[in-house]
PDB file of C-alpha atoms and ligand atoms in Angstrom:
ATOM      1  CA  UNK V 413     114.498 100.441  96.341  1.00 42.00           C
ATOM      2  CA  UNK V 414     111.991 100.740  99.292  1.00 43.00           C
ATOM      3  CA  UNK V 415     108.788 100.860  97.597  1.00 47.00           C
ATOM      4  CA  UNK V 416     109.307  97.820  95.017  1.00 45.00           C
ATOM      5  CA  UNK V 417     109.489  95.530  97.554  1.00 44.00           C
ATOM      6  CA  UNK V 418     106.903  94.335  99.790  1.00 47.00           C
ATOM      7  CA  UNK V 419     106.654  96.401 102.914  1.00 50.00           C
ATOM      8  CA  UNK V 420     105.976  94.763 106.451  1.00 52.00           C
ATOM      9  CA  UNK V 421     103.983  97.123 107.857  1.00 57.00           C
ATOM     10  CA  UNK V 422     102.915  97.014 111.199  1.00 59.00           C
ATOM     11  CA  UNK V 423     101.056  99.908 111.518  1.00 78.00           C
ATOM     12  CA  UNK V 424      99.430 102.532 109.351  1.00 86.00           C
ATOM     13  CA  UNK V 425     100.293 106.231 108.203  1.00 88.00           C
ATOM     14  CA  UNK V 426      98.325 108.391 110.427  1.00 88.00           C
ATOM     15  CA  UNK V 427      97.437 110.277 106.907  1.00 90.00           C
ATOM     16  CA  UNK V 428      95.724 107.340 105.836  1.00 94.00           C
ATOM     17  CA  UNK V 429      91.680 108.736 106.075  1.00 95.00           C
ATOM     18  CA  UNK V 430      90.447 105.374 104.968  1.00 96.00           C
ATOM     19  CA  UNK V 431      91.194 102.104 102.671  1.00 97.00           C
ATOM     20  CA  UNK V 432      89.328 102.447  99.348  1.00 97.00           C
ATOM     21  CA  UNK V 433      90.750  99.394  97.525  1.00 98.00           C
ATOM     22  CA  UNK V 434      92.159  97.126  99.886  1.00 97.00           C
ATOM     23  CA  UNK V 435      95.326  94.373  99.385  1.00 97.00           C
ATOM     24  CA  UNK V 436      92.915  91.889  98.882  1.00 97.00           C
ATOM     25  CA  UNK V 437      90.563  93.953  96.246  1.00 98.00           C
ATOM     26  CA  UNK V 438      93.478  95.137  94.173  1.00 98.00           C
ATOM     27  CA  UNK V 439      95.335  91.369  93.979  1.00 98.00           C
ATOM     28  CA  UNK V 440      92.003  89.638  92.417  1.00 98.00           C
ATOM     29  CA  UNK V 441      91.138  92.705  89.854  1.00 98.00           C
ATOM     30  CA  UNK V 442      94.710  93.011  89.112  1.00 98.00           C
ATOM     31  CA  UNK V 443      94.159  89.126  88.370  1.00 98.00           C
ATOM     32  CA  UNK V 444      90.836  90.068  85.734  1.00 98.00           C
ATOM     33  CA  UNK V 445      92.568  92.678  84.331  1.00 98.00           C
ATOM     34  CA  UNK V 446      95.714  90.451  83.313  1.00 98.00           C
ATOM     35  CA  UNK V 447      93.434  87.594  82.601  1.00 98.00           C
ATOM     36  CA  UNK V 448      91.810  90.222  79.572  1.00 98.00           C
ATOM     37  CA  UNK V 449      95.303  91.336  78.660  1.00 98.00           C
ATOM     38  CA  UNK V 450      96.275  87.748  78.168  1.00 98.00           C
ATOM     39  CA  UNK V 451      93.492  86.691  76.262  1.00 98.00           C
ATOM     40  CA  UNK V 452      93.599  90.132  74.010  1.00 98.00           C
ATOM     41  CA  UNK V 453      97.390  89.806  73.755  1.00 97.00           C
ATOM     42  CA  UNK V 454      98.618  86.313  73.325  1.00 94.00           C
ATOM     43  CA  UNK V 455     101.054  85.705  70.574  1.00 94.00           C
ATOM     44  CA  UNK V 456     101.217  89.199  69.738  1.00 95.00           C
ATOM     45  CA  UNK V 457     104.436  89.604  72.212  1.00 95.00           C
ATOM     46  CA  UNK V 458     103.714  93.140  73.216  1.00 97.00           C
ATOM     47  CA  UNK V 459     105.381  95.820  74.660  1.00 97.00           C
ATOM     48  CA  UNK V 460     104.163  96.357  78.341  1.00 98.00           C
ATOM     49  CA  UNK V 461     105.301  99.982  79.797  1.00 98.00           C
ATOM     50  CA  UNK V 462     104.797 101.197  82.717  1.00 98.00           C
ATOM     51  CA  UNK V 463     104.833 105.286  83.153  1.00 97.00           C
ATOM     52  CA  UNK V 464     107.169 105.855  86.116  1.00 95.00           C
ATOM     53  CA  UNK V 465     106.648 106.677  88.956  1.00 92.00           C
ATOM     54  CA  UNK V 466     103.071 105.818  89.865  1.00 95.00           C
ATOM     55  CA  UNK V 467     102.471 102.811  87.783  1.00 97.00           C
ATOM     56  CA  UNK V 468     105.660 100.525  88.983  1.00 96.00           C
ATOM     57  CA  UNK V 469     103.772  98.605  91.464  1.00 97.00           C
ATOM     58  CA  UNK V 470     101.156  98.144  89.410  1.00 98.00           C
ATOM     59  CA  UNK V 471     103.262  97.059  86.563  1.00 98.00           C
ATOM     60  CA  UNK V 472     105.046  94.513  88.561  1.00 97.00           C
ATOM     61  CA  UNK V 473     101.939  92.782  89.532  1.00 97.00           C
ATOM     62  CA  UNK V 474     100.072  92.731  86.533  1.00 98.00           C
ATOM     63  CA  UNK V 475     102.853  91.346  84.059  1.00 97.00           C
ATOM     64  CA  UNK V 476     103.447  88.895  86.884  1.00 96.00           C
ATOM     65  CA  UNK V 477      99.792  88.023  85.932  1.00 97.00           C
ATOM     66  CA  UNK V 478     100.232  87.519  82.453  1.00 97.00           C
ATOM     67  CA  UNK V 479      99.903  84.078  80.827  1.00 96.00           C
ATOM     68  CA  UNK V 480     103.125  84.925  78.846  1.00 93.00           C
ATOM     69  CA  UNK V 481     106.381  85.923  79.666  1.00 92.00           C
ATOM     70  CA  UNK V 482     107.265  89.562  79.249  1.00 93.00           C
ATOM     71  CA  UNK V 483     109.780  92.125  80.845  1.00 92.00           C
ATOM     72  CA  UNK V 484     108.049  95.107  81.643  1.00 95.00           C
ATOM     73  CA  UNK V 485     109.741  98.226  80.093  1.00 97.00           C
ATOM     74  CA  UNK V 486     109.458 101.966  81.386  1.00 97.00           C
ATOM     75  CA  UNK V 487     109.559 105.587  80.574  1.00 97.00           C
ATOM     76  CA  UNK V 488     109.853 108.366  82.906  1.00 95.00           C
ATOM     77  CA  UNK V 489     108.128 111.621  81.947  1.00 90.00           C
ATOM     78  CA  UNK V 490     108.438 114.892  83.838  1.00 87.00           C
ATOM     79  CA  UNK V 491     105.795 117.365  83.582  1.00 78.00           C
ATOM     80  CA  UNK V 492     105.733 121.337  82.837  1.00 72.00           C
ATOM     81  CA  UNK V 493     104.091 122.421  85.484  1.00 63.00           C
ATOM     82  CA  UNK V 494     100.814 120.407  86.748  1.00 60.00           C
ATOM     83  CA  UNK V 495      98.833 123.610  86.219  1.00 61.00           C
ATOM     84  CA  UNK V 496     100.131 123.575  82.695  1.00 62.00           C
ATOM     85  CA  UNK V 497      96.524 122.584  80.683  1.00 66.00           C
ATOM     86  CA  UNK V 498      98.984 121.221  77.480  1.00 69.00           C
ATOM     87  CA  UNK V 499      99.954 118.166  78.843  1.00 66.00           C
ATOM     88  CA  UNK V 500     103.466 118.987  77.485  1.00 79.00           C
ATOM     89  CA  UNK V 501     105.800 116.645  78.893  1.00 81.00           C
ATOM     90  CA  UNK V 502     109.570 115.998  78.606  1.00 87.00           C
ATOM     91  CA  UNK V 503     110.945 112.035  78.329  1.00 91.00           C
ATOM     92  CA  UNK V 504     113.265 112.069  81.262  1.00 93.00           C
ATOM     93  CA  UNK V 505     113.913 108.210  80.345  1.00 96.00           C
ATOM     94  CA  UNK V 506     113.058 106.729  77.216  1.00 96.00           C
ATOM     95  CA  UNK V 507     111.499 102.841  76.340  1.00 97.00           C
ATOM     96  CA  UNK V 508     114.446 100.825  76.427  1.00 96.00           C
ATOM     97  CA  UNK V 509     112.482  98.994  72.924  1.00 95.00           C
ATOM     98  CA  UNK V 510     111.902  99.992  69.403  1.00 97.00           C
ATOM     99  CA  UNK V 511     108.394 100.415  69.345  1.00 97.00           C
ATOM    100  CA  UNK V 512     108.152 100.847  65.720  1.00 98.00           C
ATOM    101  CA  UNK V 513     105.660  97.798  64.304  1.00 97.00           C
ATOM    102  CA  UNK V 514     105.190  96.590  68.274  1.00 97.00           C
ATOM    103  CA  UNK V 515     101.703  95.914  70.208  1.00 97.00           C
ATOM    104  CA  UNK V 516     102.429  98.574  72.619  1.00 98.00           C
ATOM    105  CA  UNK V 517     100.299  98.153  76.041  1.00 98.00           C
ATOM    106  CA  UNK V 518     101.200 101.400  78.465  1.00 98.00           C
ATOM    107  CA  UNK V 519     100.374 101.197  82.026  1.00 98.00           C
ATOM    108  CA  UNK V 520      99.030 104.186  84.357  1.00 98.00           C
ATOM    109  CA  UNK V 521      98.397 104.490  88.101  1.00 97.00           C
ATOM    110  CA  UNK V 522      96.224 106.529  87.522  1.00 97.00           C
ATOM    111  CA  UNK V 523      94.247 108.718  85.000  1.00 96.00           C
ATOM    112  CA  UNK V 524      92.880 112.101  85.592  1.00 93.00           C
ATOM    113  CA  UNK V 525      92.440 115.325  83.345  1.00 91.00           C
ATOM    114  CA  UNK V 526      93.986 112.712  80.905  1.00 93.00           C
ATOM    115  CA  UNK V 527      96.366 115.461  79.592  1.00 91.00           C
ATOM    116  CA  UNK V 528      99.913 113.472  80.579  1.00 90.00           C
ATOM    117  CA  UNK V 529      98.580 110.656  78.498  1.00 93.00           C
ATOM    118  CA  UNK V 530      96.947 112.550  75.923  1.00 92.00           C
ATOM    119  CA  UNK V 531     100.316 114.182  75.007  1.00 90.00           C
ATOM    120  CA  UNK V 532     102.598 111.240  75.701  1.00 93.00           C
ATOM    121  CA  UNK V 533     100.499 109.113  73.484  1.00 95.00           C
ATOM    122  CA  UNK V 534     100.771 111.483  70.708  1.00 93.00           C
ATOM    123  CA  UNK V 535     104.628 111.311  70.767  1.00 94.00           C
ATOM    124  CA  UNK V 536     104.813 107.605  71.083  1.00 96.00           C
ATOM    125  CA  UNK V 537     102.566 106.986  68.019  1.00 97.00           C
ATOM    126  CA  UNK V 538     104.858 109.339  66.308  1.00 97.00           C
ATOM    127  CA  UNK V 539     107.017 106.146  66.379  1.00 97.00           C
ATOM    128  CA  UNK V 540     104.862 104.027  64.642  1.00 98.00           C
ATOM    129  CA  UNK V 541     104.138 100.965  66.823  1.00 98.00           C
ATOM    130  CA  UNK V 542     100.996  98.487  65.612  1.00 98.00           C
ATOM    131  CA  UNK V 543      99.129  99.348  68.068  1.00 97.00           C
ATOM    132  CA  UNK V 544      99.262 101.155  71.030  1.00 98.00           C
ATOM    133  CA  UNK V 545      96.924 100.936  73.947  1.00 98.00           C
ATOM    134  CA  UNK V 546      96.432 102.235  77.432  1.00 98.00           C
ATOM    135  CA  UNK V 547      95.730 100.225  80.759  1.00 98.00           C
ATOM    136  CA  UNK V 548      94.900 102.375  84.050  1.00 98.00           C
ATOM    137  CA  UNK V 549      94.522 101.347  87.714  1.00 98.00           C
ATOM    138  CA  UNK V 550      92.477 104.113  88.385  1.00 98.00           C
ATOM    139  CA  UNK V 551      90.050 105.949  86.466  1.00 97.00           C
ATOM    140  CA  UNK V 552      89.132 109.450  87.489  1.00 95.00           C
ATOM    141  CA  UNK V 553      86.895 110.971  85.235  1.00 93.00           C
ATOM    142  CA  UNK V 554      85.774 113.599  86.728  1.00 91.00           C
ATOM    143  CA  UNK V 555      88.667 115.513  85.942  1.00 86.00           C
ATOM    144  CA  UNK V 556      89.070 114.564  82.414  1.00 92.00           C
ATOM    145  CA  UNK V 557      89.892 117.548  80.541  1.00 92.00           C
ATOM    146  CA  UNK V 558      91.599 115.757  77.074  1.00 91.00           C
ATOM    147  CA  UNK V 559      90.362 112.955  75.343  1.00 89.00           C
ATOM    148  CA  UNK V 560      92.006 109.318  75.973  1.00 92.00           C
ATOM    149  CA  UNK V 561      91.533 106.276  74.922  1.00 89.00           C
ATOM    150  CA  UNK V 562      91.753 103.905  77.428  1.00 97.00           C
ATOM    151  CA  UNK V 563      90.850 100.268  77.110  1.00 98.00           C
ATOM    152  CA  UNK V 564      91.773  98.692  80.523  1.00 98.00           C
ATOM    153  CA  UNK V 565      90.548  99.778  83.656  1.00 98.00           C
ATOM    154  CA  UNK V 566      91.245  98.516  87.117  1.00 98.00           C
ATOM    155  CA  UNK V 567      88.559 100.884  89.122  1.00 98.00           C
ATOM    156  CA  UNK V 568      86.509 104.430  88.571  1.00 97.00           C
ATOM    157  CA  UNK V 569      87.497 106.641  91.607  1.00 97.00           C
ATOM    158  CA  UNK V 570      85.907 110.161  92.576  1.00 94.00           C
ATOM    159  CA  UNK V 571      88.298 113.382  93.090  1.00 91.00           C
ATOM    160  CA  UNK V 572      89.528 112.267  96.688  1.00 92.00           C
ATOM    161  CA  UNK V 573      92.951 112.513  97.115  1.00 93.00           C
ATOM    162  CA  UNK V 574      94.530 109.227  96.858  1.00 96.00           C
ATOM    163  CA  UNK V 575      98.018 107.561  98.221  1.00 96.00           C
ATOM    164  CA  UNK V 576      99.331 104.315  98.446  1.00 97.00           C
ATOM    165  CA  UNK V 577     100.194 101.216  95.588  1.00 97.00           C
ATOM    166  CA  UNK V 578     101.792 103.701  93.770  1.00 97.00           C
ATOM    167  CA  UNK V 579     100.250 106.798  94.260  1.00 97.00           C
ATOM    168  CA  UNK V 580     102.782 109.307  96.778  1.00 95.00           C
ATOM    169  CA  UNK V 581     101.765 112.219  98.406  1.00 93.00           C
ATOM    170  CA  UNK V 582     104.832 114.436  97.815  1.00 90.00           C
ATOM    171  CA  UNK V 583     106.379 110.835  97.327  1.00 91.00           C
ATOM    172  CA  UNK V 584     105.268 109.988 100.384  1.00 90.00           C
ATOM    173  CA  UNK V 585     102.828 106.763 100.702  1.00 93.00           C
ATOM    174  CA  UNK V 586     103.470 104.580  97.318  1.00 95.00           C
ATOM    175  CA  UNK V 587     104.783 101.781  99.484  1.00 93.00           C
ATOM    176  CA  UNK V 588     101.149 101.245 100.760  1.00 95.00           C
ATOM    177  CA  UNK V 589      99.646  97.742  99.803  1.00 96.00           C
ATOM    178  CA  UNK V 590      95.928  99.292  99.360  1.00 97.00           C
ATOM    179  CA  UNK V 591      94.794 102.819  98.032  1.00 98.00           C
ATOM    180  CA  UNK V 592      93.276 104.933 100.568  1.00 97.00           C
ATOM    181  CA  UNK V 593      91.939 108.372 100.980  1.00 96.00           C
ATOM    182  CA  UNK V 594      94.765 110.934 102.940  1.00 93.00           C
ATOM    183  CA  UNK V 595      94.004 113.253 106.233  1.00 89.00           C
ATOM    184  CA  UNK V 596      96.000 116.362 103.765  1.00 80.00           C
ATOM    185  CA  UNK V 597      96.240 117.941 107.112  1.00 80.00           C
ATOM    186  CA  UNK V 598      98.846 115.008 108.296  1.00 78.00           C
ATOM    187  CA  UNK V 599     102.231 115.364 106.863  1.00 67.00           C
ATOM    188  CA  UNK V 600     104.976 113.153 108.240  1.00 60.00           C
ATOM    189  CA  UNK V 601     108.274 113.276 108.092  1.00 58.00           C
ATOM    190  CA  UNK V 602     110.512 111.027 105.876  1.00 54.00           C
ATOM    191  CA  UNK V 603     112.840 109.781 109.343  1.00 45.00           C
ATOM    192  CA  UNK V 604     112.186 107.101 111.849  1.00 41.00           C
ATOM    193  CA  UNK V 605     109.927 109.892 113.534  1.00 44.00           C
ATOM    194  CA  UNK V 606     107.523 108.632 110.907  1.00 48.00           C
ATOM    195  CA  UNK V 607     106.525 105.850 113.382  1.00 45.00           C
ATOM    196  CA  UNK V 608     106.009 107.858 116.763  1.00 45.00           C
ATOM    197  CA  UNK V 609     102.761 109.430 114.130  1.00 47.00           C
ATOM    198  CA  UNK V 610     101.773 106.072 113.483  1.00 48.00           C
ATOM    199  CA  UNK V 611      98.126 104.476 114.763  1.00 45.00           C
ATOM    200  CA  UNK V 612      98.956 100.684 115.595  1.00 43.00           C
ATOM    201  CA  UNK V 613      96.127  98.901 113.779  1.00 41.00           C
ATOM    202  CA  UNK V 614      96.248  96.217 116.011  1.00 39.00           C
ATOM    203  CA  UNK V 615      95.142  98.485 118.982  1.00 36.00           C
TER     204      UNK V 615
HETATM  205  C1  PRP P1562     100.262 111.079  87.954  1.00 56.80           C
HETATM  206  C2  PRP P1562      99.862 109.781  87.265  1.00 56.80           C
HETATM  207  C3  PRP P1562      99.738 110.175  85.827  1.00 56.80           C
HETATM  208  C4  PRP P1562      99.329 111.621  85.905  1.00 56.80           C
HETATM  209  C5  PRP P1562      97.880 111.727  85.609  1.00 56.80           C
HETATM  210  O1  PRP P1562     101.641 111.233  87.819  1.00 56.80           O
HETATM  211  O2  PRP P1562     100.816 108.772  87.450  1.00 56.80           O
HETATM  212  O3  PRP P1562     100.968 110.046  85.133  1.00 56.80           O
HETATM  213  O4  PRP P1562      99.566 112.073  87.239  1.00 56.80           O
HETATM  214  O5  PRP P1562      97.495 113.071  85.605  1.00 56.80           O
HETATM  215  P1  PRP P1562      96.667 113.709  84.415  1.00 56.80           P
HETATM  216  O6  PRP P1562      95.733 112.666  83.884  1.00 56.80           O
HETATM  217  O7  PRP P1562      95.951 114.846  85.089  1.00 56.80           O
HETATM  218  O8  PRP P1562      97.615 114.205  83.369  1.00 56.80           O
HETATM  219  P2  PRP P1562     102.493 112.251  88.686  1.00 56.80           P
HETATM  220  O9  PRP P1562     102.789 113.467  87.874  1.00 56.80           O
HETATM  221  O10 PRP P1562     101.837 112.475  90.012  1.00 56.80           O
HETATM  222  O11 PRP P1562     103.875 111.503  88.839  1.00 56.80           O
HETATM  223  P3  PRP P1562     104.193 110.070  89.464  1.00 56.80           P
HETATM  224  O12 PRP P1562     103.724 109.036  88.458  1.00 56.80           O
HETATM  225  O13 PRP P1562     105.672 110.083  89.594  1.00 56.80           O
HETATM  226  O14 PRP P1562     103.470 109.944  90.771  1.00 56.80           O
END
C-alpha cells in the first residue's frame, strides 16, 4: 500500500504551495499528543480507531507513541454527498471490536464543519462504549457547522486547502511526510509523468 509506508521522496509535488507543518513539527506534537493519551489512558486498554482514509498515517504514528501496546482498529465511512449539511454517513467497514463497555479513542485527520463526526459519533454511542472520545490532527474551526466534542488536538489550521500526511487531493498527496498548502491550479497525473512536474528541492 503506497501511502503507509514511508516514501523516499526526492523531490516535491509541484502542487505543493508551501509546508505548514513540517516532518519534523508533526513527529514531536504527534509525540505530546500520545504522551497525554498515555497518561489519560493507561490501564483503561482502549479502543484506538482511526477513520479511514485520512487519519491512517496519523494513526500509525501516534499508537506507535503510546506507552502501551494497542492495535489500532478502523472504520471506513462514505459520505452522502459533501454538500449534504446532515452529516449522514454510511459504514462502508465496520470496527473490527465490540465497543460496548470499551474506552473508545477515535482518530481524525482532520476536523472541519464537524458534521462527519457529529453523525458518526452519534451511531457509535448507540453501541454503548464507556466512553468515547475524539482525537484530531487538525482542527479547522472555521468551518464548524455541528457541534463536536473533541478532546485532542494536534494543530488549529485556517480554511487553506490542505494535502499531504493523510490529507489527498482527489487522493492525490496523502503520501506527503508534512502538510502543506496546494497550488489547486496544479493537477498531476497519477503515472510516472508525475515526476517530469516535479521541482527538485535540492536545486
Ligand atoms: C475528511 C476528514 C474527515 C472529514 C471532515 O474526510 O478525514 O473525515 O473530511 O469533514 P467535516 O468535518 O466537514 O465533516 P474525507 O471525506 O475527505 O475522506 P478521507 O478521510 O478518505 O480523505
Amino acid at each position: 500500500m503506497i501511502f503507509f509506508s514511508r516514501i523516499n521522496r526526492k523531490s516535491t509535488p509541484a502542487a505543493v504551495k508551501k509546508v505548514v507543518f513540517d516532518e519534523m513539527t508533526i513527529s514531536s506534537r504527534v509525540e505530546e499528543l500520545a504522551s497525554e493519551i498515555s497518561r489519560d489512558y493507561q490501564g483503561r486498554d482502549p479502543i484506538v480507531a482511526g477513520i479511514l482514509q485520512g487519519a491512517l498515517v496519523f494513526t500509525r504514528d501516534l499508537v506507535k507513541n503510546l506507552s502501551f501496546p494497542v492495535s489500532p482498529d478502523f472504520i471506513r465511512i462514505s459520505r452522502y454527498g459533501r454538500q449534504s449539511r446532515t452529516g449522514e454517513v454510511k459504514i462502508v467497514k465496520d470496527l473490527q471490536e465490540d465497543i460496548q463497555g470499551r474506552h473508545v479513542l477515535l482518530i481524525e485527520d482532520i476536523v472541519d464543519t464537524g458534521l462527519t463526526l457529529n453523525y458518526l459519533v452519534r451511531i457509535l454511542l448507540e453501541r454503548n462504549p464507556a466512553s468515547l472520545a475524539i482525537c484530531t490532527l487538525l482542527d479547522r474551526t472555521e468551518l464548524r457547522l455541528a457541534e463536536v466534542p473533541i478532546k485532542y488536538v494536534g494543530f488549529n489550521v485556517n480554511d487553506e486547502f490542505l494535502i499531504g500526511y493523510g490529507l489527498d487531493y482527489r487522493e492525490y498527496y496523502r503520501d506527503l511526510p508534512f502538510v502543506a498548502t496546494m497550488n489547486l491550479e496544479v493537477v498531476e497525473p497519477r503515472t510516472a509523468d508525475r515526476r517530469q512536474q516535479t521541482t527538485d528541492n535540492r536545486q
